[in-house]
Structures are given as structure tokens and as C-alpha cells.
């Protein structure tokens, strides 16, 4: 039996009623998330996430699938939202991918065949006798686990909707590659490649019935959130330069030249 950990996890095992689990403090991050440049984003998160992060579509290894990701940094292994004390910045939206940790859902591979069912798993290093009990003496789930379990299962279902949206956009030929290039006031130029965005010209050229379909199933609203979010690459530059996030958010688009670093399309 082979269990593959999700992106950013190390070693996971199936969760049992006997496990006691060390739960991180609110917004406190395990080391692995402090150096991660992007995180998968689920369907219902677009509205909240677009205020703080650039949202880009990253192509899968098969060359046909795409994953919606919240971009957290401008360089490899860089998360610009981690504070000095190892917490996630309290002034921004905390992605559900992080909030569900150390739990996750994953598929199991048996004899080389991936099983259709997903099972609840936990990061192995989070299992500890001093950890939280997730079930009482009668085997009933505790309130702590009920809340975590709801987040876990809701998020998993929401990821499926996000994947379906990405497939729809790809099937309509709306995704195009783009690169982010920036010249900070200090240091070498920055460049990020391998990302995809919705091509606005192609979107405008869709047949009315296709646009209506995207509107009715909620995808069009998320497309707009994604497009608006791309301006947040400028905020990532601010964070990298050490500008306080609150001040960066207060800068109007017309005043972008006053930022300590400028962005080039």
C-alpha cells in the first residue's frame, strides 16, 4: 500500500481513533509551510484570497491539467507571509490548505492501482502522546475533531470543484502562459515563469451561451477574482522590500510609482 503525501507534507499515515495529535497554535506554521512559494486554492476561497495573493494556474505534469494556486513569494522556497515568530501574517487571509494541517485527505495506491476512495490521514510527526484526543473513551469524536473533520471534508470537496473549473477553462482554450518580471530598487531582477492566466481577449470572444454557462455555474466570478488578483504581484514586491502590508494596501493604482519596487508586465 502506497500513500502519497500532499504538496508540502512530509510523511502521512491513516488516521485512527487511537491517535493523539499535536495541533498547531492558531496561525503558527510548521517549518515546511514557512518556505513554500505557492499553495493550492479551493473553489470558494477565490473571493477572500484575491484580496491578498496573486492567483495563478499552474500546469500539471501531464500538460493538460491545471491547479489554481495562491502565490506566496517571488523566489524559490519563499513565503512572504510568514512573520518573524513563525506565524502567518494576521492581516491576511489564511488559506484552508494551511488551516487543515496536520490532517489531509489522500488516495491510496494498492498494487500499483490508485483506489477511488480518499481516506483521512495525518502527518506522522504530529502524532504524540501529549497531543489532543480526537475521540473519547467510547470512540465518539470530540468537538475538536468534529470541527477539523468538517473543514477537512469540506475543503476536499471544494478542491474537486476547483479542479473542475480549471478543466473547464482549459477546455475552452482560455488559459495562456505568462511571466512575472520585476526590477527591485536593490538586487537582481526577478522573474517567475510557468504560470497561466485567463486570456481576457479570448474570454471576451466566447460565444454568449458559453459566457452564460460560466456565469450560472459561478466560474466567471472566480475568473474576475483571479484577474484582479494579479495586481497583487506588486504587493509581493512590497513585502519583499519590507514595506508594511497595511501601507501597501493603501497605495492606489495611480500611485504605484511611489512604491519601493516597480513591476514590469
PDB file of C-alpha atoms in Angstrom:
ATOM      1  CA  UNK A   1       0.000   0.000   0.000  1.00  0.00           C
ATOM      2  CA  UNK A   2       1.394   3.376  -1.045  1.00  0.00           C
ATOM      3  CA  UNK A   3       0.185   6.660   0.456  1.00  0.00           C
ATOM      4  CA  UNK A   4       1.473   9.804  -1.184  1.00  0.00           C
ATOM      5  CA  UNK A   5       1.559  12.964   0.935  1.00  0.00           C
ATOM      6  CA  UNK A   6       0.018  16.149  -0.494  1.00  0.00           C
ATOM      7  CA  UNK A   7       2.150  19.074  -1.566  1.00  0.00           C
ATOM      8  CA  UNK A   8       4.062  20.426   1.436  1.00  0.00           C
ATOM      9  CA  UNK A   9       3.510  17.430   3.729  1.00  0.00           C
ATOM     10  CA  UNK A  10       6.301  15.007   4.640  1.00  0.00           C
ATOM     11  CA  UNK A  11       5.086  11.564   5.770  1.00  0.00           C
ATOM     12  CA  UNK A  12       1.405  10.818   6.353  1.00  0.00           C
ATOM     13  CA  UNK A  13      -0.400   7.781   7.763  1.00  0.00           C
ATOM     14  CA  UNK A  14      -4.098   6.848   8.002  1.00  0.00           C
ATOM     15  CA  UNK A  15      -5.794   8.484  10.987  1.00  0.00           C
ATOM     16  CA  UNK A  16      -7.212   6.171  13.665  1.00  0.00           C
ATOM     17  CA  UNK A  17      -9.386   6.742  16.726  1.00  0.00           C
ATOM     18  CA  UNK A  18      -6.448   5.935  18.982  1.00  0.00           C
ATOM     19  CA  UNK A  19      -4.217   8.711  17.684  1.00  0.00           C
ATOM     20  CA  UNK A  20      -3.425  11.729  19.801  1.00  0.00           C
ATOM     21  CA  UNK A  21      -2.336  14.631  17.614  1.00  0.00           C
ATOM     22  CA  UNK A  22      -0.317  17.768  18.299  1.00  0.00           C
ATOM     23  CA  UNK A  23      -2.330  20.623  16.840  1.00  0.00           C
ATOM     24  CA  UNK A  24      -0.519  23.839  15.875  1.00  0.00           C
ATOM     25  CA  UNK A  25      -1.455  27.089  17.542  1.00  0.00           C
ATOM     26  CA  UNK A  26      -3.680  29.414  15.551  1.00  0.00           C
ATOM     27  CA  UNK A  27      -1.693  30.703  12.539  1.00  0.00           C
ATOM     28  CA  UNK A  28       1.515  29.084  13.793  1.00  0.00           C
ATOM     29  CA  UNK A  29       3.204  27.293  10.929  1.00  0.00           C
ATOM     30  CA  UNK A  30       5.208  24.092  10.708  1.00  0.00           C
ATOM     31  CA  UNK A  31       8.598  24.651   9.114  1.00  0.00           C
ATOM     32  CA  UNK A  32       7.564  23.168   5.777  1.00  0.00           C
ATOM     33  CA  UNK A  33       4.972  25.911   5.153  1.00  0.00           C
ATOM     34  CA  UNK A  34       7.418  28.687   6.010  1.00  0.00           C
ATOM     35  CA  UNK A  35       9.367  28.042   2.820  1.00  0.00           C
ATOM     36  CA  UNK A  36       6.633  27.238   0.341  1.00  0.00           C
ATOM     37  CA  UNK A  37       6.091  29.569  -2.624  1.00  0.00           C
ATOM     38  CA  UNK A  38       2.520  28.635  -3.599  1.00  0.00           C
ATOM     39  CA  UNK A  39      -0.445  26.707  -2.211  1.00  0.00           C
ATOM     40  CA  UNK A  40      -3.466  25.068  -3.915  1.00  0.00           C
ATOM     41  CA  UNK A  41      -6.586  27.186  -3.685  1.00  0.00           C
ATOM     42  CA  UNK A  42     -10.105  25.782  -3.473  1.00  0.00           C
ATOM     43  CA  UNK A  43     -13.231  26.992  -5.263  1.00  0.00           C
ATOM     44  CA  UNK A  44     -14.862  29.054  -2.508  1.00  0.00           C
ATOM     45  CA  UNK A  45     -11.585  30.702  -1.452  1.00  0.00           C
ATOM     46  CA  UNK A  46     -11.159  32.834  -4.562  1.00  0.00           C
ATOM     47  CA  UNK A  47     -13.174  35.777  -3.219  1.00  0.00           C
ATOM     48  CA  UNK A  48     -11.200  36.012   0.022  1.00  0.00           C
ATOM     49  CA  UNK A  49      -7.792  35.084  -1.376  1.00  0.00           C
ATOM     50  CA  UNK A  50      -7.838  37.547  -4.285  1.00  0.00           C
ATOM     51  CA  UNK A  51      -7.541  40.455  -1.827  1.00  0.00           C
ATOM     52  CA  UNK A  52      -4.087  39.351  -0.642  1.00  0.00           C
ATOM     53  CA  UNK A  53      -2.478  36.918  -3.079  1.00  0.00           C
ATOM     54  CA  UNK A  54      -1.903  36.638  -6.815  1.00  0.00           C
ATOM     55  CA  UNK A  55      -3.903  33.641  -8.062  1.00  0.00           C
ATOM     56  CA  UNK A  56      -2.316  31.746 -10.948  1.00  0.00           C
ATOM     57  CA  UNK A  57      -2.986  28.441 -12.678  1.00  0.00           C
ATOM     58  CA  UNK A  58      -0.056  26.020 -12.647  1.00  0.00           C
ATOM     59  CA  UNK A  59       0.111  23.276 -15.251  1.00  0.00           C
ATOM     60  CA  UNK A  60       0.333  19.644 -14.180  1.00  0.00           C
ATOM     61  CA  UNK A  61       2.966  17.176 -15.320  1.00  0.00           C
ATOM     62  CA  UNK A  62       0.575  15.694 -17.874  1.00  0.00           C
ATOM     63  CA  UNK A  63       0.464  19.012 -19.735  1.00  0.00           C
ATOM     64  CA  UNK A  64      -3.337  19.064 -19.726  1.00  0.00           C
ATOM     65  CA  UNK A  65      -4.438  19.683 -16.134  1.00  0.00           C
ATOM     66  CA  UNK A  66      -4.093  22.885 -14.126  1.00  0.00           C
ATOM     67  CA  UNK A  67      -4.196  23.744 -10.427  1.00  0.00           C
ATOM     68  CA  UNK A  68      -5.300  27.120  -9.063  1.00  0.00           C
ATOM     69  CA  UNK A  69      -2.596  28.359  -6.696  1.00  0.00           C
ATOM     70  CA  UNK A  70      -2.170  31.284  -4.330  1.00  0.00           C
ATOM     71  CA  UNK A  71       1.319  32.682  -4.959  1.00  0.00           C
ATOM     72  CA  UNK A  72       3.164  33.443  -1.714  1.00  0.00           C
ATOM     73  CA  UNK A  73       6.603  34.534  -2.871  1.00  0.00           C
ATOM     74  CA  UNK A  74       8.681  35.731  -5.803  1.00  0.00           C
ATOM     75  CA  UNK A  75      11.628  33.383  -5.394  1.00  0.00           C
ATOM     76  CA  UNK A  76      12.139  29.673  -4.798  1.00  0.00           C
ATOM     77  CA  UNK A  77      11.215  28.478  -1.295  1.00  0.00           C
ATOM     78  CA  UNK A  78       9.995  31.920  -0.271  1.00  0.00           C
ATOM     79  CA  UNK A  79       6.825  32.639   1.728  1.00  0.00           C
ATOM     80  CA  UNK A  80       6.462  36.381   2.248  1.00  0.00           C
ATOM     81  CA  UNK A  81       3.502  35.993   4.610  1.00  0.00           C
ATOM     82  CA  UNK A  82       5.430  34.391   7.489  1.00  0.00           C
ATOM     83  CA  UNK A  83       6.196  36.687  10.412  1.00  0.00           C
ATOM     84  CA  UNK A  84       9.387  36.673  12.487  1.00  0.00           C
ATOM     85  CA  UNK A  85       7.788  34.430  15.121  1.00  0.00           C
ATOM     86  CA  UNK A  86       6.856  31.744  12.589  1.00  0.00           C
ATOM     87  CA  UNK A  87       3.178  32.658  12.242  1.00  0.00           C
ATOM     88  CA  UNK A  88       1.074  33.550   9.220  1.00  0.00           C
ATOM     89  CA  UNK A  89       0.516  37.299   8.943  1.00  0.00           C
ATOM     90  CA  UNK A  90      -2.658  38.058  10.895  1.00  0.00           C
ATOM     91  CA  UNK A  91      -3.638  40.795   8.451  1.00  0.00           C
ATOM     92  CA  UNK A  92      -4.276  38.485   5.502  1.00  0.00           C
ATOM     93  CA  UNK A  93      -6.486  35.543   4.636  1.00  0.00           C
ATOM     94  CA  UNK A  94      -5.162  32.196   5.888  1.00  0.00           C
ATOM     95  CA  UNK A  95      -5.597  29.525   3.162  1.00  0.00           C
ATOM     96  CA  UNK A  96      -7.583  26.434   4.092  1.00  0.00           C
ATOM     97  CA  UNK A  97      -4.668  24.299   2.893  1.00  0.00           C
ATOM     98  CA  UNK A  98      -2.758  25.534   5.940  1.00  0.00           C
ATOM     99  CA  UNK A  99      -5.716  25.530   8.341  1.00  0.00           C
ATOM    100  CA  UNK A 100      -6.355  21.830   7.799  1.00  0.00           C
ATOM    101  CA  UNK A 101      -2.802  20.847   8.798  1.00  0.00           C
ATOM    102  CA  UNK A 102      -1.715  18.314  10.111  1.00  0.00           C
ATOM    103  CA  UNK A 103      -4.663  16.463   8.544  1.00  0.00           C
ATOM    104  CA  UNK A 104      -5.343  15.782   4.888  1.00  0.00           C
ATOM    105  CA  UNK A 105      -7.282  13.528   2.559  1.00  0.00           C
ATOM    106  CA  UNK A 106      -5.478  11.339   0.062  1.00  0.00           C
ATOM    107  CA  UNK A 107      -5.927   8.363  -2.223  1.00  0.00           C
ATOM    108  CA  UNK A 108      -4.188   5.066  -1.585  1.00  0.00           C
ATOM    109  CA  UNK A 109      -2.367   3.059  -4.241  1.00  0.00           C
ATOM    110  CA  UNK A 110      -2.586  -0.724  -3.893  1.00  0.00           C
ATOM    111  CA  UNK A 111      -0.523  -2.960  -6.204  1.00  0.00           C
ATOM    112  CA  UNK A 112       0.079  -0.004  -8.473  1.00  0.00           C
ATOM    113  CA  UNK A 113      -3.623   0.875  -8.821  1.00  0.00           C
ATOM    114  CA  UNK A 114      -4.978   4.083  -7.324  1.00  0.00           C
ATOM    115  CA  UNK A 115      -8.090   3.470  -5.270  1.00  0.00           C
ATOM    116  CA  UNK A 116     -11.122   5.721  -5.875  1.00  0.00           C
ATOM    117  CA  UNK A 117     -11.803   6.370  -2.202  1.00  0.00           C
ATOM    118  CA  UNK A 118      -9.985   9.032  -0.248  1.00  0.00           C
ATOM    119  CA  UNK A 119      -9.008   8.445   3.363  1.00  0.00           C
ATOM    120  CA  UNK A 120      -8.316  10.844   6.236  1.00  0.00           C
ATOM    121  CA  UNK A 121      -4.623  10.952   7.100  1.00  0.00           C
ATOM    122  CA  UNK A 122      -2.369  12.831   9.500  1.00  0.00           C
ATOM    123  CA  UNK A 123       1.238  13.986   9.378  1.00  0.00           C
ATOM    124  CA  UNK A 124       3.161  11.248  11.176  1.00  0.00           C
ATOM    125  CA  UNK A 125       5.367  13.595  13.161  1.00  0.00           C
ATOM    126  CA  UNK A 126       2.250  15.270  14.639  1.00  0.00           C
ATOM    127  CA  UNK A 127       1.272  12.061  16.464  1.00  0.00           C
ATOM    128  CA  UNK A 128       2.290  12.358  20.097  1.00  0.00           C
ATOM    129  CA  UNK A 129       1.056  11.047  23.428  1.00  0.00           C
ATOM    130  CA  UNK A 130       0.843  14.641  24.644  1.00  0.00           C
ATOM    131  CA  UNK A 131      -1.370  15.601  21.752  1.00  0.00           C
ATOM    132  CA  UNK A 132      -5.130  16.171  21.531  1.00  0.00           C
ATOM    133  CA  UNK A 133      -7.518  13.245  21.854  1.00  0.00           C
ATOM    134  CA  UNK A 134      -9.750  13.176  18.780  1.00  0.00           C
ATOM    135  CA  UNK A 135     -12.141  10.547  20.150  1.00  0.00           C
ATOM    136  CA  UNK A 136     -13.407   9.918  23.671  1.00  0.00           C
ATOM    137  CA  UNK A 137     -13.356   6.652  25.616  1.00  0.00           C
ATOM    138  CA  UNK A 138     -16.484   5.483  23.777  1.00  0.00           C
ATOM    139  CA  UNK A 139     -14.895   6.141  20.393  1.00  0.00           C
ATOM    140  CA  UNK A 140     -17.068   9.167  19.711  1.00  0.00           C
ATOM    141  CA  UNK A 141     -15.448  12.173  18.007  1.00  0.00           C
ATOM    142  CA  UNK A 142     -14.554  15.121  20.223  1.00  0.00           C
ATOM    143  CA  UNK A 143     -15.625  18.676  19.419  1.00  0.00           C
ATOM    144  CA  UNK A 144     -12.071  19.442  18.316  1.00  0.00           C
ATOM    145  CA  UNK A 145     -12.109  16.635  15.754  1.00  0.00           C
ATOM    146  CA  UNK A 146     -15.659  17.405  14.611  1.00  0.00           C
ATOM    147  CA  UNK A 147     -14.560  20.926  13.658  1.00  0.00           C
ATOM    148  CA  UNK A 148     -11.371  19.736  11.986  1.00  0.00           C
ATOM    149  CA  UNK A 149     -13.169  16.931  10.197  1.00  0.00           C
ATOM    150  CA  UNK A 150     -15.747  19.326   8.749  1.00  0.00           C
ATOM    151  CA  UNK A 151     -13.005  21.629   7.459  1.00  0.00           C
ATOM    152  CA  UNK A 152     -11.119  18.661   6.044  1.00  0.00           C
ATOM    153  CA  UNK A 153     -14.042  17.157   4.140  1.00  0.00           C
ATOM    154  CA  UNK A 154     -15.498  20.498   3.025  1.00  0.00           C
ATOM    155  CA  UNK A 155     -12.129  21.581   1.717  1.00  0.00           C
ATOM    156  CA  UNK A 156     -11.590  18.316  -0.127  1.00  0.00           C
ATOM    157  CA  UNK A 157     -14.938  18.627  -1.887  1.00  0.00           C
ATOM    158  CA  UNK A 158     -14.145  22.245  -2.692  1.00  0.00           C
ATOM    159  CA  UNK A 159     -10.823  21.259  -4.275  1.00  0.00           C
ATOM    160  CA  UNK A 160     -12.735  18.982  -6.633  1.00  0.00           C
ATOM    161  CA  UNK A 161     -14.841  21.968  -7.739  1.00  0.00           C
ATOM    162  CA  UNK A 162     -11.674  23.990  -8.267  1.00  0.00           C
ATOM    163  CA  UNK A 163     -10.225  21.220 -10.443  1.00  0.00           C
ATOM    164  CA  UNK A 164     -13.434  21.064 -12.463  1.00  0.00           C
ATOM    165  CA  UNK A 165     -13.256  24.816 -13.025  1.00  0.00           C
ATOM    166  CA  UNK A 166      -9.643  24.574 -14.220  1.00  0.00           C
ATOM    167  CA  UNK A 167     -10.565  21.805 -16.650  1.00  0.00           C
ATOM    168  CA  UNK A 168     -13.449  23.881 -17.994  1.00  0.00           C
ATOM    169  CA  UNK A 169     -11.237  26.922 -18.585  1.00  0.00           C
ATOM    170  CA  UNK A 170      -8.603  24.768 -20.280  1.00  0.00           C
ATOM    171  CA  UNK A 171     -11.184  23.044 -22.480  1.00  0.00           C
ATOM    172  CA  UNK A 172     -12.433  26.449 -23.658  1.00  0.00           C
ATOM    173  CA  UNK A 173      -8.870  27.451 -24.540  1.00  0.00           C
ATOM    174  CA  UNK A 174      -8.899  30.388 -22.125  1.00  0.00           C
ATOM    175  CA  UNK A 175      -5.614  29.743 -20.315  1.00  0.00           C
ATOM    176  CA  UNK A 176      -2.406  31.332 -21.546  1.00  0.00           C
ATOM    177  CA  UNK A 177       1.130  31.335 -20.174  1.00  0.00           C
ATOM    178  CA  UNK A 178       2.554  34.474 -18.601  1.00  0.00           C
ATOM    179  CA  UNK A 179       5.647  35.524 -16.716  1.00  0.00           C
ATOM    180  CA  UNK A 180       6.159  37.999 -13.904  1.00  0.00           C
ATOM    181  CA  UNK A 181       9.215  40.221 -14.259  1.00  0.00           C
ATOM    182  CA  UNK A 182      10.270  42.872 -11.776  1.00  0.00           C
ATOM    183  CA  UNK A 183      13.215  45.173 -11.158  1.00  0.00           C
ATOM    184  CA  UNK A 184      13.633  45.906  -7.432  1.00  0.00           C
ATOM    185  CA  UNK A 185      15.458  49.031  -6.318  1.00  0.00           C
ATOM    186  CA  UNK A 186      18.103  46.761  -4.847  1.00  0.00           C
ATOM    187  CA  UNK A 187      19.318  43.374  -6.019  1.00  0.00           C
ATOM    188  CA  UNK A 188      18.993  41.428  -9.234  1.00  0.00           C
ATOM    189  CA  UNK A 189      15.863  41.424 -11.430  1.00  0.00           C
ATOM    190  CA  UNK A 190      13.210  38.841 -10.565  1.00  0.00           C
ATOM    191  CA  UNK A 191      11.360  36.549 -12.939  1.00  0.00           C
ATOM    192  CA  UNK A 192       8.667  33.914 -12.421  1.00  0.00           C
ATOM    193  CA  UNK A 193       7.605  31.611 -15.245  1.00  0.00           C
ATOM    194  CA  UNK A 194       5.465  28.504 -15.697  1.00  0.00           C
ATOM    195  CA  UNK A 195       2.232  30.246 -14.716  1.00  0.00           C
ATOM    196  CA  UNK A 196      -1.052  30.512 -16.615  1.00  0.00           C
ATOM    197  CA  UNK A 197      -3.806  33.107 -16.538  1.00  0.00           C
ATOM    198  CA  UNK A 198      -7.148  33.595 -18.230  1.00  0.00           C
ATOM    199  CA  UNK A 199      -6.694  35.467 -21.513  1.00  0.00           C
ATOM    200  CA  UNK A 200      -9.111  38.406 -21.347  1.00  0.00           C
ATOM    201  CA  UNK A 201      -9.303  38.741 -25.125  1.00  0.00           C
ATOM    202  CA  UNK A 202     -10.284  35.097 -25.501  1.00  0.00           C
ATOM    203  CA  UNK A 203     -12.794  35.446 -22.688  1.00  0.00           C
ATOM    204  CA  UNK A 204     -14.412  38.413 -24.431  1.00  0.00           C
ATOM    205  CA  UNK A 205     -14.615  36.385 -27.628  1.00  0.00           C
ATOM    206  CA  UNK A 206     -16.572  33.496 -26.136  1.00  0.00           C
ATOM    207  CA  UNK A 207     -19.991  32.735 -27.522  1.00  0.00           C
ATOM    208  CA  UNK A 208     -22.816  34.280 -25.440  1.00  0.00           C
ATOM    209  CA  UNK A 209     -24.132  30.866 -24.429  1.00  0.00           C
ATOM    210  CA  UNK A 210     -20.708  29.872 -23.092  1.00  0.00           C
ATOM    211  CA  UNK A 211     -20.425  33.082 -21.083  1.00  0.00           C
ATOM    212  CA  UNK A 212     -23.901  32.485 -19.696  1.00  0.00           C
ATOM    213  CA  UNK A 213     -22.905  28.973 -18.675  1.00  0.00           C
ATOM    214  CA  UNK A 214     -19.764  30.245 -16.919  1.00  0.00           C
ATOM    215  CA  UNK A 215     -21.861  32.843 -15.117  1.00  0.00           C
ATOM    216  CA  UNK A 216     -24.515  30.392 -13.978  1.00  0.00           C
ATOM    217  CA  UNK A 217     -22.050  27.886 -12.551  1.00  0.00           C
ATOM    218  CA  UNK A 218     -20.059  30.572 -10.712  1.00  0.00           C
ATOM    219  CA  UNK A 219     -16.871  30.237 -12.729  1.00  0.00           C
ATOM    220  CA  UNK A 220     -16.982  33.697 -14.312  1.00  0.00           C
ATOM    221  CA  UNK A 221     -16.987  35.396 -10.902  1.00  0.00           C
ATOM    222  CA  UNK A 222     -13.856  33.438  -9.975  1.00  0.00           C
ATOM    223  CA  UNK A 223     -12.229  34.321 -13.275  1.00  0.00           C
ATOM    224  CA  UNK A 224     -12.681  38.008 -12.447  1.00  0.00           C
ATOM    225  CA  UNK A 225     -11.286  37.435  -8.939  1.00  0.00           C
ATOM    226  CA  UNK A 226      -8.266  35.710 -10.496  1.00  0.00           C
ATOM    227  CA  UNK A 227      -7.656  38.551 -12.965  1.00  0.00           C
ATOM    228  CA  UNK A 228      -7.993  41.227 -10.283  1.00  0.00           C
ATOM    229  CA  UNK A 229      -5.622  39.286  -8.012  1.00  0.00           C
ATOM    230  CA  UNK A 230      -2.734  39.506 -10.484  1.00  0.00           C
ATOM    231  CA  UNK A 231      -2.094  43.077  -9.330  1.00  0.00           C
ATOM    232  CA  UNK A 232      -1.027  41.553  -6.005  1.00  0.00           C
ATOM    233  CA  UNK A 233       2.354  40.706  -7.523  1.00  0.00           C
ATOM    234  CA  UNK A 234       3.091  44.353  -6.718  1.00  0.00           C
ATOM    235  CA  UNK A 235       2.198  43.710  -3.091  1.00  0.00           C
ATOM    236  CA  UNK A 236       4.570  40.763  -3.016  1.00  0.00           C
ATOM    237  CA  UNK A 237       7.289  43.170  -4.137  1.00  0.00           C
ATOM    238  CA  UNK A 238       6.339  45.477  -1.289  1.00  0.00           C
ATOM    239  CA  UNK A 239       6.587  42.635   1.194  1.00  0.00           C
ATOM    240  CA  UNK A 240       9.940  41.559  -0.181  1.00  0.00           C
ATOM    241  CA  UNK A 241      11.199  45.132   0.162  1.00  0.00           C
ATOM    242  CA  UNK A 242       9.999  45.312   3.747  1.00  0.00           C
ATOM    243  CA  UNK A 243       7.086  47.692   3.235  1.00  0.00           C
ATOM    244  CA  UNK A 244       4.344  47.212   5.829  1.00  0.00           C
ATOM    245  CA  UNK A 245       1.383  45.340   4.251  1.00  0.00           C
ATOM    246  CA  UNK A 246      -1.153  47.879   5.546  1.00  0.00           C
ATOM    247  CA  UNK A 247       0.718  50.697   3.832  1.00  0.00           C
ATOM    248  CA  UNK A 248       0.996  48.691   0.627  1.00  0.00           C
ATOM    249  CA  UNK A 249      -2.743  48.088   0.545  1.00  0.00           C
ATOM    250  CA  UNK A 250      -3.396  51.801   0.980  1.00  0.00           C
ATOM    251  CA  UNK A 251      -1.480  52.724  -2.190  1.00  0.00           C
ATOM    252  CA  UNK A 252      -3.853  53.498  -5.068  1.00  0.00           C
ATOM    253  CA  UNK A 253      -3.045  52.098  -8.531  1.00  0.00           C
ATOM    254  CA  UNK A 254      -2.290  55.615  -9.785  1.00  0.00           C
ATOM    255  CA  UNK A 255       0.370  55.985  -7.106  1.00  0.00           C
ATOM    256  CA  UNK A 256       2.173  52.766  -7.941  1.00  0.00           C
ATOM    257  CA  UNK A 257       5.306  54.663  -8.931  1.00  0.00           C
ATOM    258  CA  UNK A 258       5.834  55.632  -5.293  1.00  0.00           C
ATOM    259  CA  UNK A 259       6.411  52.005  -4.317  1.00  0.00           C
ATOM    260  CA  UNK A 260       9.974  50.929  -3.444  1.00  0.00           C
ATOM    261  CA  UNK A 261       9.977  48.461  -6.343  1.00  0.00           C
ATOM    262  CA  UNK A 262       8.320  48.608  -9.691  1.00  0.00           C
ATOM    263  CA  UNK A 263       6.750  45.850 -11.746  1.00  0.00           C
ATOM    264  CA  UNK A 264       7.092  45.356 -15.470  1.00  0.00           C
ATOM    265  CA  UNK A 265       4.495  43.447 -17.494  1.00  0.00           C
TER     266      UNK A 265
END
